Short mmCIF file of C-alpha atoms in Angstrom, two decimals:
data_model
loop_
_atom_site.label_atom_id
_atom_site.label_comp_id
_atom_site.label_asym_id
_atom_site.label_seq_id
_atom_site.Cartn_x
_atom_site.Cartn_y
_atom_site.Cartn_z
CA UNK A 1 0.00 0.00 0.00
CA UNK A 2 1.35 3.42 -0.99
CA UNK A 3 1.69 5.91 1.87
CA UNK A 4 2.11 9.63 2.38
CA UNK A 5 4.18 11.19 5.16
CA UNK A 6 2.21 13.60 7.36
CA UNK A 7 3.62 16.84 8.75
CA UNK A 8 4.67 15.15 12.00
CA UNK A 9 6.56 12.38 10.20
CA UNK A 10 4.10 9.49 10.52
CA UNK A 11 2.94 7.65 7.42
CA UNK A 12 -0.68 7.34 6.29
CA UNK A 13 -2.00 5.02 3.56
CA UNK A 14 -3.20 6.86 0.45
CA UNK A 15 -6.18 4.52 0.04
CA UNK A 16 -8.62 3.94 2.87
CA UNK A 17 -11.91 2.29 3.76
CA UNK A 18 -14.77 4.28 5.31
CA UNK A 19 -17.77 3.03 7.27
CA UNK A 20 -20.14 6.02 7.09
CA UNK A 21 -23.82 4.94 7.08
CA UNK A 22 -22.97 1.31 7.91
CA UNK A 23 -25.64 1.03 10.58
CA UNK A 24 -26.18 -2.74 10.51
CA UNK A 25 -23.78 -4.09 13.15
CA UNK A 26 -23.07 -7.47 11.58
CA UNK A 27 -22.69 -5.99 8.10
CA UNK A 28 -20.29 -3.29 9.32
CA UNK A 29 -18.13 -5.80 11.18
CA UNK A 30 -17.98 -8.12 8.19
CA UNK A 31 -17.23 -5.24 5.81
CA UNK A 32 -14.24 -4.08 7.86
CA UNK A 33 -12.88 -7.64 8.03
CA UNK A 34 -13.34 -7.99 4.26
CA UNK A 35 -11.65 -4.63 3.69
CA UNK A 36 -8.61 -5.61 5.74
CA UNK A 37 -8.43 -8.95 3.95
CA UNK A 38 -8.61 -7.06 0.64
CA UNK A 39 -5.52 -5.05 1.56
CA UNK A 40 -6.89 -1.90 3.20
CA UNK A 41 -4.90 -0.67 6.18
CA UNK A 42 -6.59 2.71 6.72
CA UNK A 43 -9.98 2.31 8.43
CA UNK A 44 -12.03 5.48 8.96
CA UNK A 45 -14.91 5.75 11.43
CA UNK A 46 -16.40 8.43 13.71
CA UNK A 47 -18.28 8.71 16.97
CA UNK A 48 -21.28 10.00 15.01
CA UNK A 49 -21.33 6.92 12.76
CA UNK A 50 -22.19 4.92 15.89
CA UNK A 51 -20.28 1.86 14.69
CA UNK A 52 -16.96 2.20 16.53
CA UNK A 53 -17.73 -0.96 18.52
CA UNK A 54 -18.18 -2.95 15.31
CA UNK A 55 -14.97 -1.53 13.86
CA UNK A 56 -13.15 -2.45 17.06
CA UNK A 57 -14.54 -5.98 16.96
CA UNK A 58 -13.35 -6.37 13.38
CA UNK A 59 -9.89 -5.05 14.21
CA UNK A 60 -9.61 -7.57 17.05
CA UNK A 61 -10.42 -10.40 14.63
CA UNK A 62 -7.82 -9.22 12.14
CA UNK A 63 -4.54 -11.09 11.83
CA UNK A 64 -2.81 -7.82 10.91
CA UNK A 65 -0.46 -6.31 13.51
CA UNK A 66 -1.81 -3.14 15.12
CA UNK A 67 1.17 -1.09 13.95
CA UNK A 68 0.33 -1.97 10.34
CA UNK A 69 -3.19 -0.53 10.66
CA UNK A 70 -4.11 3.16 10.54
CA UNK A 71 -7.31 3.85 12.47
CA UNK A 72 -9.14 7.18 12.30
CA UNK A 73 -12.10 8.36 14.35
CA UNK A 74 -13.70 11.75 14.89
CA UNK A 75 -15.01 14.05 17.61
CA UNK A 76 -18.71 14.86 17.32
CA UNK A 77 -20.06 18.38 17.73
CA UNK A 78 -21.73 18.18 21.12
CA UNK A 79 -18.32 17.61 22.75
CA UNK A 80 -16.31 20.12 20.75
CA UNK A 81 -14.67 21.72 23.78
CA UNK A 82 -11.59 21.08 25.92
CA UNK A 83 -13.25 18.82 28.51
CA UNK A 84 -15.73 17.39 26.03
CA UNK A 85 -13.02 16.31 23.61
CA UNK A 86 -11.03 14.55 26.31
CA UNK A 87 -14.09 12.68 27.57
CA UNK A 88 -15.46 11.72 24.16
CA UNK A 89 -12.04 10.58 22.95
CA UNK A 90 -11.77 8.13 25.85
CA UNK A 91 -15.23 6.77 25.06
CA UNK A 92 -14.25 6.30 21.41
CA UNK A 93 -11.03 4.57 22.42
CA UNK A 94 -12.99 2.19 24.67
CA UNK A 95 -15.50 1.41 21.92
CA UNK A 96 -12.68 0.73 19.47
CA UNK A 97 -10.94 -1.43 22.10
CA UNK A 98 -7.61 0.21 21.31
CA UNK A 99 -4.75 1.76 23.28
CA UNK A 100 -4.34 4.59 20.77
CA UNK A 101 -5.71 5.87 17.47
CA UNK A 102 -3.58 6.91 14.53
CA UNK A 103 -5.65 9.95 13.59
CA UNK A 104 -8.28 11.90 15.52
CA UNK A 105 -10.29 14.58 13.73
CA UNK A 106 -12.61 17.40 14.76
CA UNK A 107 -15.58 16.30 12.65
CA UNK A 108 -17.22 19.68 11.99
CA UNK A 109 -15.89 23.28 12.09
CA UNK A 110 -18.28 24.48 14.80
CA UNK A 111 -18.28 24.89 18.56
CA UNK A 112 -15.19 25.47 20.70
CA UNK A 113 -12.75 24.05 18.18
CA UNK A 114 -9.81 25.82 19.87
CA UNK A 115 -10.54 24.22 23.22
CA UNK A 116 -11.01 20.82 21.60
CA UNK A 117 -7.76 21.27 19.68
CA UNK A 118 -5.79 22.01 22.86
CA UNK A 119 -7.19 18.82 24.38
CA UNK A 120 -6.19 16.88 21.27
CA UNK A 121 -2.68 18.36 21.39
CA UNK A 122 -2.37 17.05 24.95
CA UNK A 123 -3.72 13.62 24.00
CA UNK A 124 -1.19 13.48 21.19
CA UNK A 125 1.63 14.40 23.57
CA UNK A 126 0.42 11.64 25.90
CA UNK A 127 0.77 9.07 23.10
CA UNK A 128 -2.93 8.32 22.76
CA UNK A 129 -3.17 9.87 19.29
CA UNK A 130 -0.43 9.73 16.65
CA UNK A 131 -1.75 12.60 14.52
CA UNK A 132 -4.51 15.18 14.92
CA UNK A 133 -6.55 16.87 12.25
CA UNK A 134 -9.91 18.23 11.20
CA UNK A 135 -12.75 17.56 8.81
CA UNK A 136 -14.89 19.88 6.69
CA UNK A 137 -12.77 22.96 7.44
CA UNK A 138 -12.54 25.63 4.73
CA UNK A 139 -9.09 27.25 4.42
CA UNK A 140 -10.16 30.33 6.40
CA UNK A 141 -11.14 28.15 9.36
CA UNK A 142 -7.85 26.25 9.06
CA UNK A 143 -5.92 29.54 9.06
CA UNK A 144 -7.72 30.59 12.24
CA UNK A 145 -6.96 27.28 13.96
CA UNK A 146 -3.29 27.43 12.97
CA UNK A 147 -2.90 31.05 14.10
CA UNK A 148 -3.92 30.40 17.70
CA UNK A 149 -2.53 26.92 18.41
CA UNK A 150 0.77 25.06 18.47
CA UNK A 151 0.14 22.07 16.21
CA UNK A 152 -0.77 22.47 12.54
CA UNK A 153 -3.49 19.96 11.55
CA UNK A 154 -1.96 16.90 9.90
CA UNK A 155 -5.08 16.15 7.84
CA UNK A 156 -8.24 17.89 6.64
CA UNK A 157 -10.91 15.44 5.48
CA UNK A 158 -13.23 17.13 2.99
CA UNK A 159 -15.57 16.27 0.15
CA UNK A 160 -13.55 15.70 -3.05
CA UNK A 161 -15.02 14.24 -6.22
CA UNK A 162 -15.07 15.15 -9.93
CA UNK A 163 -17.90 17.63 -9.37
CA UNK A 164 -16.41 19.28 -6.25
CA UNK A 165 -12.67 19.16 -6.75
CA UNK A 166 -11.50 21.71 -4.14
CA UNK A 167 -9.17 23.22 -6.74
CA UNK A 168 -8.28 26.20 -4.54
CA UNK A 169 -8.45 24.52 -1.13
CA UNK A 170 -6.24 21.51 -1.91
CA UNK A 171 -3.15 23.50 -3.01
CA UNK A 172 -3.60 25.85 -0.04
CA UNK A 173 -3.68 22.90 2.38
CA UNK A 174 -0.68 21.28 0.74
CA UNK A 175 1.29 24.55 0.94
CA UNK A 176 0.72 24.53 4.72
CA UNK A 177 1.70 20.89 5.17
CA UNK A 178 -1.89 19.73 5.68
CA UNK A 179 -2.76 16.44 3.99
CA UNK A 180 -6.10 16.55 2.12
CA UNK A 181 -8.30 13.47 2.50
CA UNK A 182 -11.37 12.85 0.33
CA UNK A 183 -14.74 11.72 1.61
CA UNK A 184 -17.47 10.85 -0.91
CA UNK A 185 -15.02 10.43 -3.83
CA UNK A 186 -17.88 9.04 -5.92
CA UNK A 187 -20.35 11.75 -4.79
CA UNK A 188 -22.59 8.80 -3.82
CA UNK A 189 -23.32 8.41 -7.54
CA UNK A 190 -24.95 11.84 -7.82
CA UNK A 191 -24.97 13.73 -11.14
CA UNK A 192 -24.77 10.42 -12.97
CA UNK A 193 -21.12 9.97 -11.99
CA UNK A 194 -20.91 6.26 -12.81
CA UNK A 195 -22.43 6.83 -16.27
CA UNK A 196 -20.63 10.09 -17.07
CA UNK A 197 -19.35 9.92 -20.68
CA UNK A 198 -15.98 11.51 -19.89
CA UNK A 199 -15.29 9.11 -17.03
CA UNK A 200 -16.57 6.04 -18.84
CA UNK A 201 -14.45 6.86 -21.91
CA UNK A 202 -11.34 7.22 -19.77
CA UNK A 203 -12.19 3.94 -18.04
CA UNK A 204 -12.53 2.15 -21.36
CA UNK A 205 -9.14 3.52 -22.45
CA UNK A 206 -7.40 1.85 -19.50
CA UNK A 207 -9.69 -1.13 -19.02
CA UNK A 208 -10.80 0.24 -15.65
CA UNK A 209 -14.13 1.08 -14.01
CA UNK A 210 -15.31 4.64 -13.43
CA UNK A 211 -14.70 4.15 -9.72
CA UNK A 212 -11.09 3.16 -10.36
CA UNK A 213 -10.60 6.17 -12.65
CA UNK A 214 -11.92 8.54 -9.96
CA UNK A 215 -9.77 7.03 -7.22
CA UNK A 216 -6.70 7.11 -9.46
CA UNK A 217 -7.40 10.79 -10.29
CA UNK A 218 -7.55 11.57 -6.56
CA UNK A 219 -4.39 9.53 -5.94
CA UNK A 220 -2.46 11.41 -8.63
CA UNK A 221 -3.44 14.70 -6.97
CA UNK A 222 -1.73 13.50 -3.79
CA UNK A 223 -5.01 13.23 -1.89
CA UNK A 224 -5.89 10.36 0.44
CA UNK A 225 -9.22 8.78 -0.54
CA UNK A 226 -11.87 6.88 1.41
CA UNK A 227 -13.95 4.44 -0.60
CA UNK A 228 -16.95 2.68 0.93
CA UNK A 229 -18.64 -0.58 -0.04
CA UNK A 230 -20.13 -3.62 1.66
CA UNK A 231 -19.28 -5.82 -1.34
CA UNK A 232 -15.89 -7.52 -1.21
CA UNK A 233 -15.49 -7.57 -4.99
CA UNK A 234 -16.02 -3.79 -5.09
CA UNK A 235 -13.53 -3.29 -2.25
CA UNK A 236 -10.94 -5.25 -4.24
CA UNK A 237 -11.72 -3.25 -7.37
CA UNK A 238 -11.41 0.09 -5.55
CA UNK A 239 -7.97 -0.73 -4.14
CA UNK A 240 -6.64 -1.95 -7.49
CA UNK A 241 -5.60 1.42 -8.93
CA UNK A 242 -1.81 1.27 -8.79
CA UNK A 243 -1.24 -0.54 -12.10
CA UNK A 244 -2.14 2.36 -14.41
CA UNK A 245 -1.58 6.10 -14.65
CA UNK A 246 -3.89 8.75 -16.05
CA UNK A 247 -2.30 10.93 -18.72
CA UNK A 248 -2.10 14.73 -18.23
CA UNK A 249 -4.83 15.03 -20.87
CA UNK A 250 -7.11 12.67 -18.93
CA UNK A 251 -6.47 14.61 -15.73
CA UNK A 252 -7.45 17.84 -17.51
CA UNK A 253 -10.62 16.26 -18.87
CA UNK A 254 -11.67 15.38 -15.32
CA UNK A 255 -10.70 18.85 -14.06
CA UNK A 256 -13.16 20.30 -16.59
CA UNK A 257 -16.03 18.51 -14.79
CA UNK A 258 -15.66 20.65 -11.66
CA UNK A 259 -18.68 22.68 -10.56
CA UNK A 260 -17.01 23.95 -7.35
CA UNK A 261 -20.25 23.02 -5.57
CA UNK A 262 -20.90 20.31 -3.02
CA UNK A 263 -22.88 17.32 -4.20
CA UNK A 264 -24.55 17.37 -0.76
CA UNK A 265 -24.65 20.67 1.17
CA UNK A 266 -22.57 23.68 2.13
CA UNK A 267 -20.94 23.84 5.56
CA UNK A 268 -21.56 27.59 5.36
CA UNK A 269 -25.34 27.23 4.95
CA UNK A 270 -26.90 28.62 8.17
CA UNK A 271 -29.76 26.11 8.04
CA UNK A 272 -27.30 23.23 7.80
CA UNK A 273 -25.18 24.64 10.63
CA UNK A 274 -28.29 24.85 12.80
CA UNK A 275 -29.20 21.25 11.96
CA UNK A 276 -25.71 19.88 12.59
CA UNK A 277 -25.17 21.75 15.85
CA UNK A 278 -28.56 20.60 17.11
CA UNK A 279 -27.83 16.93 16.40
CA UNK A 280 -27.24 15.35 19.82
CA UNK A 281 -26.04 11.75 19.78
CA UNK A 282 -25.43 9.14 22.45
CA UNK A 283 -21.68 9.07 21.96
#
């Protein structure tokens, strides 16, 4: 598995497996086991996904050494504060049945992110987290976090797909040593992604699926990607992207698909902020 070195020197796999919306306990556990057996070493969950226990169970059943796995989880909004972050992190660690996590992210850019970040800096210093980062932060929010804290985020996990390419945000992050990580690389199939003529034509050229083309495009931009599936054959397909390379012309064709608009919602939409900040979970 190809890796990227984060700004604190630790290595992170460039291809990962996510478990968002895997609410069936048995299915989630089996999917993580299948993903590890398919070659994935980066497993991404979150307190708000409410499946950390299942991920932990799957990790325990794995024959892969803990130091070969890269486990990410995230802090949910209701505990985005100094004390809240410390308490919720310990609960996540217990659910995952681990001694440490490789990456811990502030899931949303709201609440007392500075207090939560200071708590995460301390947890990192204590050896309970190897790298700390954020999710869904626009560059202006990243700049604010960096200006008033000691540790620069190692990762920012954001939506990246052919229709929302983050063409300004990604270079800005990379210039500050922040590793971009893509959630929803397939835009959940919105805008006819899997049937898009540009993507299907490129896939036919290389004998690859549209999904493989998209993941390879993300990979060649130096972005970590998180693919999600409960089907083992699709997991194996999604990880098999290292045996071809998109030409500069193909990369430009995909760049031309950008709409600079989320396939889902804007994190700057007041109505969405109100909904997210009001979402209280038993985590």
